[in-house]
Coordinates of C-alpha atoms and ligand atoms in Angstrom, one line a residue:
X1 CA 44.1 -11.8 33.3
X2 CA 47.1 -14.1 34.3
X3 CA 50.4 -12.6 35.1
X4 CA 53.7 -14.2 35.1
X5 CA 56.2 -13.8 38.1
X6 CA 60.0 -14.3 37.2
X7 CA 62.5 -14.3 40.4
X8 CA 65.5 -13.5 38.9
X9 CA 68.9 -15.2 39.4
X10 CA 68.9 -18.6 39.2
X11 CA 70.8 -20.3 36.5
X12 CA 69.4 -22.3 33.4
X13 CA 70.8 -25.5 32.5
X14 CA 68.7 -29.0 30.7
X15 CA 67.5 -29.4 27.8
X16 CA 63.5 -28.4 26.2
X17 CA 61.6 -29.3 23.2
X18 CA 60.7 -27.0 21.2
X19 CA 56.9 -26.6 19.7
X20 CA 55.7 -26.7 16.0
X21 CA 55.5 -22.9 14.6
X22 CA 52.8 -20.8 15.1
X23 CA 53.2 -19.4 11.6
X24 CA 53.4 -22.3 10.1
X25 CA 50.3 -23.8 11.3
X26 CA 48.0 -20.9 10.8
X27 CA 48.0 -21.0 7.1
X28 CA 48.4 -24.7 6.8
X29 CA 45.2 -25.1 8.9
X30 CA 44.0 -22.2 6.8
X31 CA 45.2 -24.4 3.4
X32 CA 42.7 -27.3 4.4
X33 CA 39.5 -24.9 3.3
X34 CA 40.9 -25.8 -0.4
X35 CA 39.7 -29.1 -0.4
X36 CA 36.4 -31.5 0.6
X37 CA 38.6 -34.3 1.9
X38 CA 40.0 -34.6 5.1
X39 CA 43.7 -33.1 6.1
X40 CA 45.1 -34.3 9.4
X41 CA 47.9 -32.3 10.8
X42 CA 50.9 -33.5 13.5
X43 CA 53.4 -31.0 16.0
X44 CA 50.3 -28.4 16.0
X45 CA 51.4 -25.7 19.0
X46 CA 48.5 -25.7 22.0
X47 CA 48.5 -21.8 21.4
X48 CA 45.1 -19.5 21.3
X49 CA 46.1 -18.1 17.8
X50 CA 45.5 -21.6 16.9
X51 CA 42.3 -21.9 18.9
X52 CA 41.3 -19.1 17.3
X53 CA 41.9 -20.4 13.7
X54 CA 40.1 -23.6 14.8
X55 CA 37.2 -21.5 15.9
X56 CA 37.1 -19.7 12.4
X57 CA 37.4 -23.2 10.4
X58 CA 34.4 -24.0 12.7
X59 CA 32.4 -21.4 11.9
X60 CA 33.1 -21.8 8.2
X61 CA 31.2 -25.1 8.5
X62 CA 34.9 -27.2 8.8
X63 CA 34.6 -30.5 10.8
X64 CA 37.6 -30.0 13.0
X65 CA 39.0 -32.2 16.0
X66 CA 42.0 -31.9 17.9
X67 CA 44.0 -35.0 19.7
X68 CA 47.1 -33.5 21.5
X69 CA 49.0 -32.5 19.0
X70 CA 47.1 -33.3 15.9
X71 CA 44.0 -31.4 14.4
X72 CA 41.9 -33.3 11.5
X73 CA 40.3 -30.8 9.1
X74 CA 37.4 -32.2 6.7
X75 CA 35.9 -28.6 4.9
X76 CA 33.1 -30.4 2.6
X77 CA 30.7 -27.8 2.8
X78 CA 31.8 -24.1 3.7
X79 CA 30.5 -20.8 4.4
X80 CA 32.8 -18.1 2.8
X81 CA 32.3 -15.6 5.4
X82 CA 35.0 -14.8 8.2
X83 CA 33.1 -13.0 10.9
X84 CA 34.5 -9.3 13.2
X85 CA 33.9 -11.3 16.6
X86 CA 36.3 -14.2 15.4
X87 CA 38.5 -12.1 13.2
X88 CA 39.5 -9.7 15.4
X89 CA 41.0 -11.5 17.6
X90 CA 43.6 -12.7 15.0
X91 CA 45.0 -11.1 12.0
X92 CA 46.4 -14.2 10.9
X93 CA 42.8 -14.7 9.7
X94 CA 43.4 -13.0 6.8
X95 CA 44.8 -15.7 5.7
X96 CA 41.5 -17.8 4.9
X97 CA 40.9 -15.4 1.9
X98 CA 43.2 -16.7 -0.5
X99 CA 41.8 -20.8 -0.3
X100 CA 38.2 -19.5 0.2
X101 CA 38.7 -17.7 -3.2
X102 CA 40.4 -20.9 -5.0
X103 CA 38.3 -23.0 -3.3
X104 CA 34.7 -21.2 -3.4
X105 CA 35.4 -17.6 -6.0
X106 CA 34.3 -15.7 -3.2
X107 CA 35.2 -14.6 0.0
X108 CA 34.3 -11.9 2.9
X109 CA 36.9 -11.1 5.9
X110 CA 36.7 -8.6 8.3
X111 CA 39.4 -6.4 8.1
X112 CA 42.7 -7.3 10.5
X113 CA 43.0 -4.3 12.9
X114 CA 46.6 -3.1 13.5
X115 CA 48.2 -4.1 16.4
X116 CA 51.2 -2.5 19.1
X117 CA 53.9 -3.4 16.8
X118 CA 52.3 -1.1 13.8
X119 CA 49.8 -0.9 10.9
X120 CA 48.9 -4.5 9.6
X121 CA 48.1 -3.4 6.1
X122 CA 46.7 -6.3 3.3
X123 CA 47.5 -4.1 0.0
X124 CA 49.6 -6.6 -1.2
X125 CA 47.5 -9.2 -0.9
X126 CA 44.4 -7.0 -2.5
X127 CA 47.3 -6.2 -5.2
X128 CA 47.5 -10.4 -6.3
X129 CA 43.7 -11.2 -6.3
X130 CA 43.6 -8.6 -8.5
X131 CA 46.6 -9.8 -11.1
X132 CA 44.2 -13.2 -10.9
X133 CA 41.5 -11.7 -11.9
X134 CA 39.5 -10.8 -8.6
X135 CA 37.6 -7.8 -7.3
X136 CA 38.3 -6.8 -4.2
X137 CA 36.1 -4.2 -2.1
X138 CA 37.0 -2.7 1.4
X139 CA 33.6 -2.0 2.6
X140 CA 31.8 -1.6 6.5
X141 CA 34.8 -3.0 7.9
X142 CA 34.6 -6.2 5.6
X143 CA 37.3 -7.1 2.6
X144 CA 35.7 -9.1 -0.2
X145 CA 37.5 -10.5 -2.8
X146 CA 35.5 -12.3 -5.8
X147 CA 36.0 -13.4 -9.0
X148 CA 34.1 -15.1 -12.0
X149 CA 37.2 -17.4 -12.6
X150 CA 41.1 -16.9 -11.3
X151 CA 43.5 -16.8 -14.0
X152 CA 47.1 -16.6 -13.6
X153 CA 49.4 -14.5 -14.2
X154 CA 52.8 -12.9 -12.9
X155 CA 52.9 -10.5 -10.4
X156 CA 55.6 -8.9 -7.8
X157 CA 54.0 -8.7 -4.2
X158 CA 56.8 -7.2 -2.8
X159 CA 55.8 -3.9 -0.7
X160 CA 58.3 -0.8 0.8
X161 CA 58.8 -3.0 4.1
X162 CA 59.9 -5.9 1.7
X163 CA 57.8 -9.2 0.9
X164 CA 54.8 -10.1 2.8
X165 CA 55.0 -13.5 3.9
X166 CA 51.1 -14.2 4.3
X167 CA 50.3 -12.1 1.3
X168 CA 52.7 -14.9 -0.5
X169 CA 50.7 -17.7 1.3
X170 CA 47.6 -16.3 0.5
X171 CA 48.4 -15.9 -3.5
X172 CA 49.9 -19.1 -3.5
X173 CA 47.0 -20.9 -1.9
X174 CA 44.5 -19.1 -4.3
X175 CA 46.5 -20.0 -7.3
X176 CA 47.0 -23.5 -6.8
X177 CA 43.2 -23.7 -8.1
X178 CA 43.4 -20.9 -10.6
X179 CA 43.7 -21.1 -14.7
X180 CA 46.9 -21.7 -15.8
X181 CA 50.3 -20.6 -14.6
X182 CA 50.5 -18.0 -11.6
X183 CA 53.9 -16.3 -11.3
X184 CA 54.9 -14.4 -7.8
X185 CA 57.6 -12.2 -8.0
X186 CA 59.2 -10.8 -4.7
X187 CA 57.8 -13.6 -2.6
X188 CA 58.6 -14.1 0.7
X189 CA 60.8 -16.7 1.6
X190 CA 60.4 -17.8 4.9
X191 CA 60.4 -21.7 6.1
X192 CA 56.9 -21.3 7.0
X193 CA 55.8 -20.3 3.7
X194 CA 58.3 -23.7 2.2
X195 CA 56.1 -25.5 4.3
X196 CA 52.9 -24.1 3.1
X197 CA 54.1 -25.4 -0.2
X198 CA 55.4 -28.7 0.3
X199 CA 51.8 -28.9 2.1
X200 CA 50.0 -27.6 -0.8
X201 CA 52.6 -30.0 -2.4
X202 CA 50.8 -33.1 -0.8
X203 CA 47.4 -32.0 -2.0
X204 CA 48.2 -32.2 -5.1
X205 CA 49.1 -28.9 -6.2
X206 CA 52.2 -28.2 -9.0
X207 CA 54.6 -25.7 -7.0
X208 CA 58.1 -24.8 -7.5
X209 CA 60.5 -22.4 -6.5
X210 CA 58.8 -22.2 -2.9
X211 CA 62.0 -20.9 -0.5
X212 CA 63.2 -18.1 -3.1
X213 CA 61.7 -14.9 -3.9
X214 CA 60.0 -16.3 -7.5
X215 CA 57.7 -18.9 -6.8
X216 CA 55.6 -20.4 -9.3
X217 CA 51.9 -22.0 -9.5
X218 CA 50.4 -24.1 -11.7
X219 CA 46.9 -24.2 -11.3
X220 CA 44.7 -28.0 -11.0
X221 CA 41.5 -29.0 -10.8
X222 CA 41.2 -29.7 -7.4
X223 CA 43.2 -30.8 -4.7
X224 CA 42.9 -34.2 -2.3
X225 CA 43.2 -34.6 1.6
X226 CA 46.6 -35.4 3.1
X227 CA 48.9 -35.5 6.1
X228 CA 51.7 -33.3 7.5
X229 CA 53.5 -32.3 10.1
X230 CA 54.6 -28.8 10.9
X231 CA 58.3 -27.6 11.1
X232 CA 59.8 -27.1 14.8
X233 CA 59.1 -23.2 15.4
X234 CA 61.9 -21.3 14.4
X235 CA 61.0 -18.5 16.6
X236 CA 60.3 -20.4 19.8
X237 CA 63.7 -22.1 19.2
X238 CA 65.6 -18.4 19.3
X239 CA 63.8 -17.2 22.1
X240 CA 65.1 -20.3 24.4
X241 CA 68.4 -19.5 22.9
X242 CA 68.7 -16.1 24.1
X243 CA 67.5 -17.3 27.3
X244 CA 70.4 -19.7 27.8
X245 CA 72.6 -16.4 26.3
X246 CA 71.1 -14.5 29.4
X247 CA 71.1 -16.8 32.3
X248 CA 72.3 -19.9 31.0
X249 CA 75.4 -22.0 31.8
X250 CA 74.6 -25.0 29.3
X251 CA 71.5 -25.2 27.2
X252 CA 69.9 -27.8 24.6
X253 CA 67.1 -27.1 22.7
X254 CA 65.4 -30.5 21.0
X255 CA 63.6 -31.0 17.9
X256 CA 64.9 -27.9 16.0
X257 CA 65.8 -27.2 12.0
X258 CA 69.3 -25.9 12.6
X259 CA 69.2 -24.2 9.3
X260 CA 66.1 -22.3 9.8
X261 CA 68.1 -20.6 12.8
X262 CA 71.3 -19.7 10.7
X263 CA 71.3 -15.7 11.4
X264 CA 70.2 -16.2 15.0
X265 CA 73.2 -18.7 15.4
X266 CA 75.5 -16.1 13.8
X267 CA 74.4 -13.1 16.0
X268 CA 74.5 -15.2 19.3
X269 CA 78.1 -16.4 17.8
X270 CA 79.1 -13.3 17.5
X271 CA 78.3 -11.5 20.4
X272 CA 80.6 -14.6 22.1
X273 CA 78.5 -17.9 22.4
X274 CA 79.3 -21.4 21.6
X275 CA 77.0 -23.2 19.8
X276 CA 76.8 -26.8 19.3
X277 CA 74.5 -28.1 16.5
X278 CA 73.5 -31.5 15.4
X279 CA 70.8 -32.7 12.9
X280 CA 67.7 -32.1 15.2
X281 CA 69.5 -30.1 18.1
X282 CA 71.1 -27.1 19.6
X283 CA 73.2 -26.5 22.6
X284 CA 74.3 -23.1 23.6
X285 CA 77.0 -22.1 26.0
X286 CA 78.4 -19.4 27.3
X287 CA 81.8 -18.3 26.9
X288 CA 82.2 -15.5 29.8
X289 CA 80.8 -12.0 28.7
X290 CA 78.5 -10.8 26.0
X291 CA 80.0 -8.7 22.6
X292 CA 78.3 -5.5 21.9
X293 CA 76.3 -5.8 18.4
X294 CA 75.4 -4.6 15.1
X295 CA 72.0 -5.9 14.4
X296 CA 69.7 -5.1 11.3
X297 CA 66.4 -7.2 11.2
X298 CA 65.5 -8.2 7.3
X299 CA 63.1 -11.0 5.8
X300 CA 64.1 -14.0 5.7
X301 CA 66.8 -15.7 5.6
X302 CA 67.9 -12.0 7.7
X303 CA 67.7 -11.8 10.9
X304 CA 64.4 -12.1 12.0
X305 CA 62.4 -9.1 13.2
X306 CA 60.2 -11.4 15.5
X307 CA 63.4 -12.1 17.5
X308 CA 64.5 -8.3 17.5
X309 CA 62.9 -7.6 21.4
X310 CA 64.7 -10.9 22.7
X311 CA 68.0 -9.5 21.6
X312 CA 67.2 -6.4 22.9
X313 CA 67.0 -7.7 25.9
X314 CA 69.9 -9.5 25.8
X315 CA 72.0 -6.7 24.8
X316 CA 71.7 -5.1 28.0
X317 CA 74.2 -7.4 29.1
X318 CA 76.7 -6.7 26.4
X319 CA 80.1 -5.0 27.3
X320 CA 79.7 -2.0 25.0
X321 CA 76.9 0.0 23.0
X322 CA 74.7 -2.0 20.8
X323 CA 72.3 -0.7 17.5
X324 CA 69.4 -2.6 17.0
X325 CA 67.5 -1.7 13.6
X326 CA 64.2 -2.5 12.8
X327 CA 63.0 -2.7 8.8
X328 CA 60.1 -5.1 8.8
X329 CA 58.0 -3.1 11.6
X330 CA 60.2 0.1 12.1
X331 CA 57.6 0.7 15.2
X332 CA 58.1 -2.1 16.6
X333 CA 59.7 -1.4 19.6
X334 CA 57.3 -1.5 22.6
X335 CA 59.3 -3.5 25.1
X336 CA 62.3 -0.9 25.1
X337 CA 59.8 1.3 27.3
X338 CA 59.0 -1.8 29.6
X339 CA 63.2 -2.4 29.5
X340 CA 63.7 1.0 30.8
X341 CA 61.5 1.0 33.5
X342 CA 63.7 -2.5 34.8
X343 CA 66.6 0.0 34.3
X344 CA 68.0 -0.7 31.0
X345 CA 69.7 2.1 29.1
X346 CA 68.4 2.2 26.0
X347 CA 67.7 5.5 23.3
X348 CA 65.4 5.0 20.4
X349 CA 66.4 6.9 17.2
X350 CA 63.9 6.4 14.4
X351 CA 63.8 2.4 14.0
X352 CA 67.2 2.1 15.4
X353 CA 67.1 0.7 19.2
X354 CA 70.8 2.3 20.9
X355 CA 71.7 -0.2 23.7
X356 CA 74.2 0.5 26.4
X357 CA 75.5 -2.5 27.9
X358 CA 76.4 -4.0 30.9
X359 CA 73.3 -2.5 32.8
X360 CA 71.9 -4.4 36.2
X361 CA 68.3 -5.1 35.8
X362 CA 66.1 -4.8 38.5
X363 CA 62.5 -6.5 38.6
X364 CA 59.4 -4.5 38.1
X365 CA 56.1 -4.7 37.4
X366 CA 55.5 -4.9 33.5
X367 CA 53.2 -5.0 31.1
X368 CA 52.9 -7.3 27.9
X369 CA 52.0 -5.8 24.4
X370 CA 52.7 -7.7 21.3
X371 CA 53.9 -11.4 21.7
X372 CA 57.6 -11.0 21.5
X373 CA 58.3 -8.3 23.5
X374 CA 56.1 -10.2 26.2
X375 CA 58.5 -12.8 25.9
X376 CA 61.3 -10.5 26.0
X377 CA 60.1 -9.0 29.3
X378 CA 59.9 -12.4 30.8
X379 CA 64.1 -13.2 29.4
X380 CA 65.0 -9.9 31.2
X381 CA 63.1 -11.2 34.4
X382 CA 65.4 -14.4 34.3
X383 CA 68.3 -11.8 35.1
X384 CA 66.9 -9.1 37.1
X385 CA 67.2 -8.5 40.5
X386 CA 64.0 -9.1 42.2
X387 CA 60.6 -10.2 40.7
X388 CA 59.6 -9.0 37.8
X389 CA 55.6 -9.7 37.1
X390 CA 54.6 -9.3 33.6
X391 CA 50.7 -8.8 32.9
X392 CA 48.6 -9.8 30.3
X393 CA 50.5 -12.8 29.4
X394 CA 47.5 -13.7 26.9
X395 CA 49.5 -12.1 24.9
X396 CA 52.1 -14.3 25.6
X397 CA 50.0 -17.7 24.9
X398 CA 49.4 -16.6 21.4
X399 CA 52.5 -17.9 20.3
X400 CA 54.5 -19.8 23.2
X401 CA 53.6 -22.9 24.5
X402 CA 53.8 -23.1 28.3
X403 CA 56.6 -21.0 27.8
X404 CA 56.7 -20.8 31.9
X405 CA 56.5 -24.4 32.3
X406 CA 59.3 -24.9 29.7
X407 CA 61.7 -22.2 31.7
X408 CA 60.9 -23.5 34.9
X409 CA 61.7 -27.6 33.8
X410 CA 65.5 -25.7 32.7
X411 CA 65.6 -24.1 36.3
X412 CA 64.1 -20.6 35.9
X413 CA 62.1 -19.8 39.0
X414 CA 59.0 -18.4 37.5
X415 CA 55.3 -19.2 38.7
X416 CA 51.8 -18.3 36.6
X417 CA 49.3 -16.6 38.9
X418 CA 45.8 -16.9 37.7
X419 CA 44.1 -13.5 38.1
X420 CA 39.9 -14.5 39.3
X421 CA 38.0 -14.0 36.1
X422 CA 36.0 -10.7 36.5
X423 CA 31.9 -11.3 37.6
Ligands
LIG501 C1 54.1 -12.7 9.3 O1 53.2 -11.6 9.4 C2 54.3 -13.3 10.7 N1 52.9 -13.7 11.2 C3 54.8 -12.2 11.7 O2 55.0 -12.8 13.0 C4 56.1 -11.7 11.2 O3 56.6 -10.7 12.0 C5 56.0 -11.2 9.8 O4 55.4 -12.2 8.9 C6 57.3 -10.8 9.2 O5 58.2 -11.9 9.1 C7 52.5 -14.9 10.8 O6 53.1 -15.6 10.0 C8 51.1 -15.3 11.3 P1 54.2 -9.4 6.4 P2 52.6 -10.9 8.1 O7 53.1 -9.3 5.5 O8 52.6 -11.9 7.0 C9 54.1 -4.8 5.2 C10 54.8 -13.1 15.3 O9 55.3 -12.5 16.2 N2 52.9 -5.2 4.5 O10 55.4 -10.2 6.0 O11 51.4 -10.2 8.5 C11 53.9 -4.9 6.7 O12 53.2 -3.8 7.3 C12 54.2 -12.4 14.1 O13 54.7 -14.4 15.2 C13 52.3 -4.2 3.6 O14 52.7 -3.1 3.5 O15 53.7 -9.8 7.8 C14 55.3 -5.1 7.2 O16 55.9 -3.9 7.3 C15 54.2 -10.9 14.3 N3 51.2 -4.6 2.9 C16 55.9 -5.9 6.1 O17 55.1 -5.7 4.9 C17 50.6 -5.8 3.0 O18 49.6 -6.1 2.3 C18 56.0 -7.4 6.3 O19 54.7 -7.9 6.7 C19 51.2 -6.8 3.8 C20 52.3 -6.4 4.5

């Protein structure tokens, strides 16, 4: 297993592109299963979560090629079964159930486990097949949804933790090719689901209201080939922002959606930054020291809970006590443990993260967990004294793209050691 090595101190300064979003692409690859033509894709991240998707779309009898950045779907004849050994190496996967039901009236997946940052349930999901007319079983590890014929109808997918944004791709994607007129209620409304829809848009199917939380479907036919290219990732793009917040003096970050980063601007505003955006682009500075915050992740458009562990660690530099609450995962907070142990001062109570500021970091050995506290561990490297080496950066390369060789072209001094493959 790789490790990463980060020697802290040395400042950041340049400018990086940032990659097309993980979360956009896995359902939008997922979306071409709804039709027999040929979908080609542009900006699609070099990331294993994708790999794995392509695998699954492969085994489901897809023709799929990748050039660079661009993957070219054709799914004339499929399979309807999603497979453990594929599955489980990405829960994203579930979301092949909703166009293999539009698409096919059938569908077997086996069940997403959890993962580090808490229980990855699919109730919601189960709850709209249902409202269009599906059965769903839970059997030998296997979910199968089926139906005679979908039929629309309204429905609210929202769930305790708020909406589920792949439960509202997967209805969405089911209903473009169901009976009449599919209402969700409580959707999620993340850019990655607008781009789903606009997507979906291009194939042909009759969507409006994608971006709010009542989004509405009208069911077709069938749907056509097209081609798209994904959003700039959203979530890459704040993670290179809090690096520049940690150790940078002047930062740019290219091909960006400014407005898909609003609350991220806002916190890094308000704990003291200067931000500079234009159309496409981003350029943090830093302004001398870093405010204490209030921070309270939320679905979208609130602040983001997969950027909660990169603020964490940036906290630690803040001059004064910080509260960090988590809504969307209230477990997720593996990387304070990995903070602690490169001397942070941090006390967990319930969900809320308490961060006392203005603590030196020294390196350490850590260890990775779920993909953003990885990266977080690898932001608190950039300042620590020492080398920090974080293992098991797979988990890492699910969702960053050379994340190391991005940090080191802004000046970060930070090397990838490739551990021999065991015998
Ligand atoms: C998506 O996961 C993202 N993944 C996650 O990003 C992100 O953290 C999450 O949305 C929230 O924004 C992808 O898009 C591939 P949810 P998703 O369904 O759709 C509960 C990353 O780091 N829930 O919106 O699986 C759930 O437990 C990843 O890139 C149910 O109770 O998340 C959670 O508390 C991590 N029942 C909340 O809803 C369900 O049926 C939000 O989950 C589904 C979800």
């Amino acid at each position: 297993m790789d490790k990463i090595l980060v020697h802290g101190g040395r400042r950041l300064s340049g400018s990086v592109r940032i990659s097309g979003s993980k979360n956009s692409a896995l359902p939008i690859l997922a979306a071409t299963l709804l039709t027999a033509e040929p979908c080609v894709i542009h900006c699609v991240p070099d990331l294993s979560d994708i790999h794995y998707m392509l695998q699954i779309l492969s085994h489901l009898g897809a023709q799929v090629e990748r050039a660079s950045g661009t993957v070219t779907v054709q799914a004339d004849k499929i399979k309807t079964v999603a497979p453990y050994e594929i599955v489980r190496k990405m829960r994203a996967s579930v979301c092949v159930l909703g166009p293999l039901l539009g698409r096919h009236r059938e569908a077997k997946v086996s069940l997403p486990g959890g993962c580090v940052i808490g229980d990855r349930p699919i109730d919601l999901h189960l709850r709209g097949f249902r409202a269009l007319n599906a059965a769903c079983r839970v059997e030998a590890g296997d979910v199968k949804v089926f139906a005679d014929e979908l039929r629309g109808s309204t429905m609210n997918l929202e769930g305790k933790q708020g909406p589920t944004v792949l439960g509202t791709d997967n209805i969405m994607m089911a209903a473009t090719l169901a009976e009449g007129v599919t209402v969700i209620e409580g959707a999620a409304a993340e850019p990655e689901v607008v781009d789903l829809a606009n997507f979906l848009i291009k194939m042909g199917a009759k969507i409006e209201g994608a971006g709010t939380r009542r989004i509405s479907i009208e069911g077709v036919k069938q749907l056509h080939g097209t081609e798209h290219s994904v959003i700039p990732d959203r979530i890459e793009a704040g993670t290179f922002l809090v690096a520049a917040a940690l150790a940078g003096t002047e930062v740019t970050l290219r091909r960006v959606n400014p407005d898909h980063l609003f609350s991220i601007s806002n916190a890094l505003k308000e704990a003291g930054f200067i931000l500079e955006i234009q159309r496409d682009q981003i350029t943090l500075r830093s302004n001398g020291g870093v405010r204490p915050l209030e921070l309270i992740t939320e679905p979208y458009p609130g602040f983001p809970t997969d950027m909660q562990a990169q603020m964490c660690a940036l906290l630690n530099r803040a001059n004064g006590v910080s509260r960090v609450t988590e809504t969307v995962f209230p477990q997720r907070f593996m990387h304070i443990s990995e903070l602690k142990r490169m001397g942070a001062s941090i006390e967990l109570e319930g969900a809320t993260a308490i961060i006392h500021g203005a603590t030196e970091l020294s390196g350490a050995p850590v260890m990775a967990s779920d993909l953003r506290a990885s990266a977080a561990l690898v932001l608190a490297g950039l300042v620590a004294e020492g080398v920090t080496e974080v293992n098991r950066v797979y988990h890492i390369d699910r969702g960053y793209e050379s994340i190391d060789e991005k940090l080191a072209g802004l000046g970060a001094h930070i090397e990838r050691v490739k551990e021999p493959r065991p015998r």
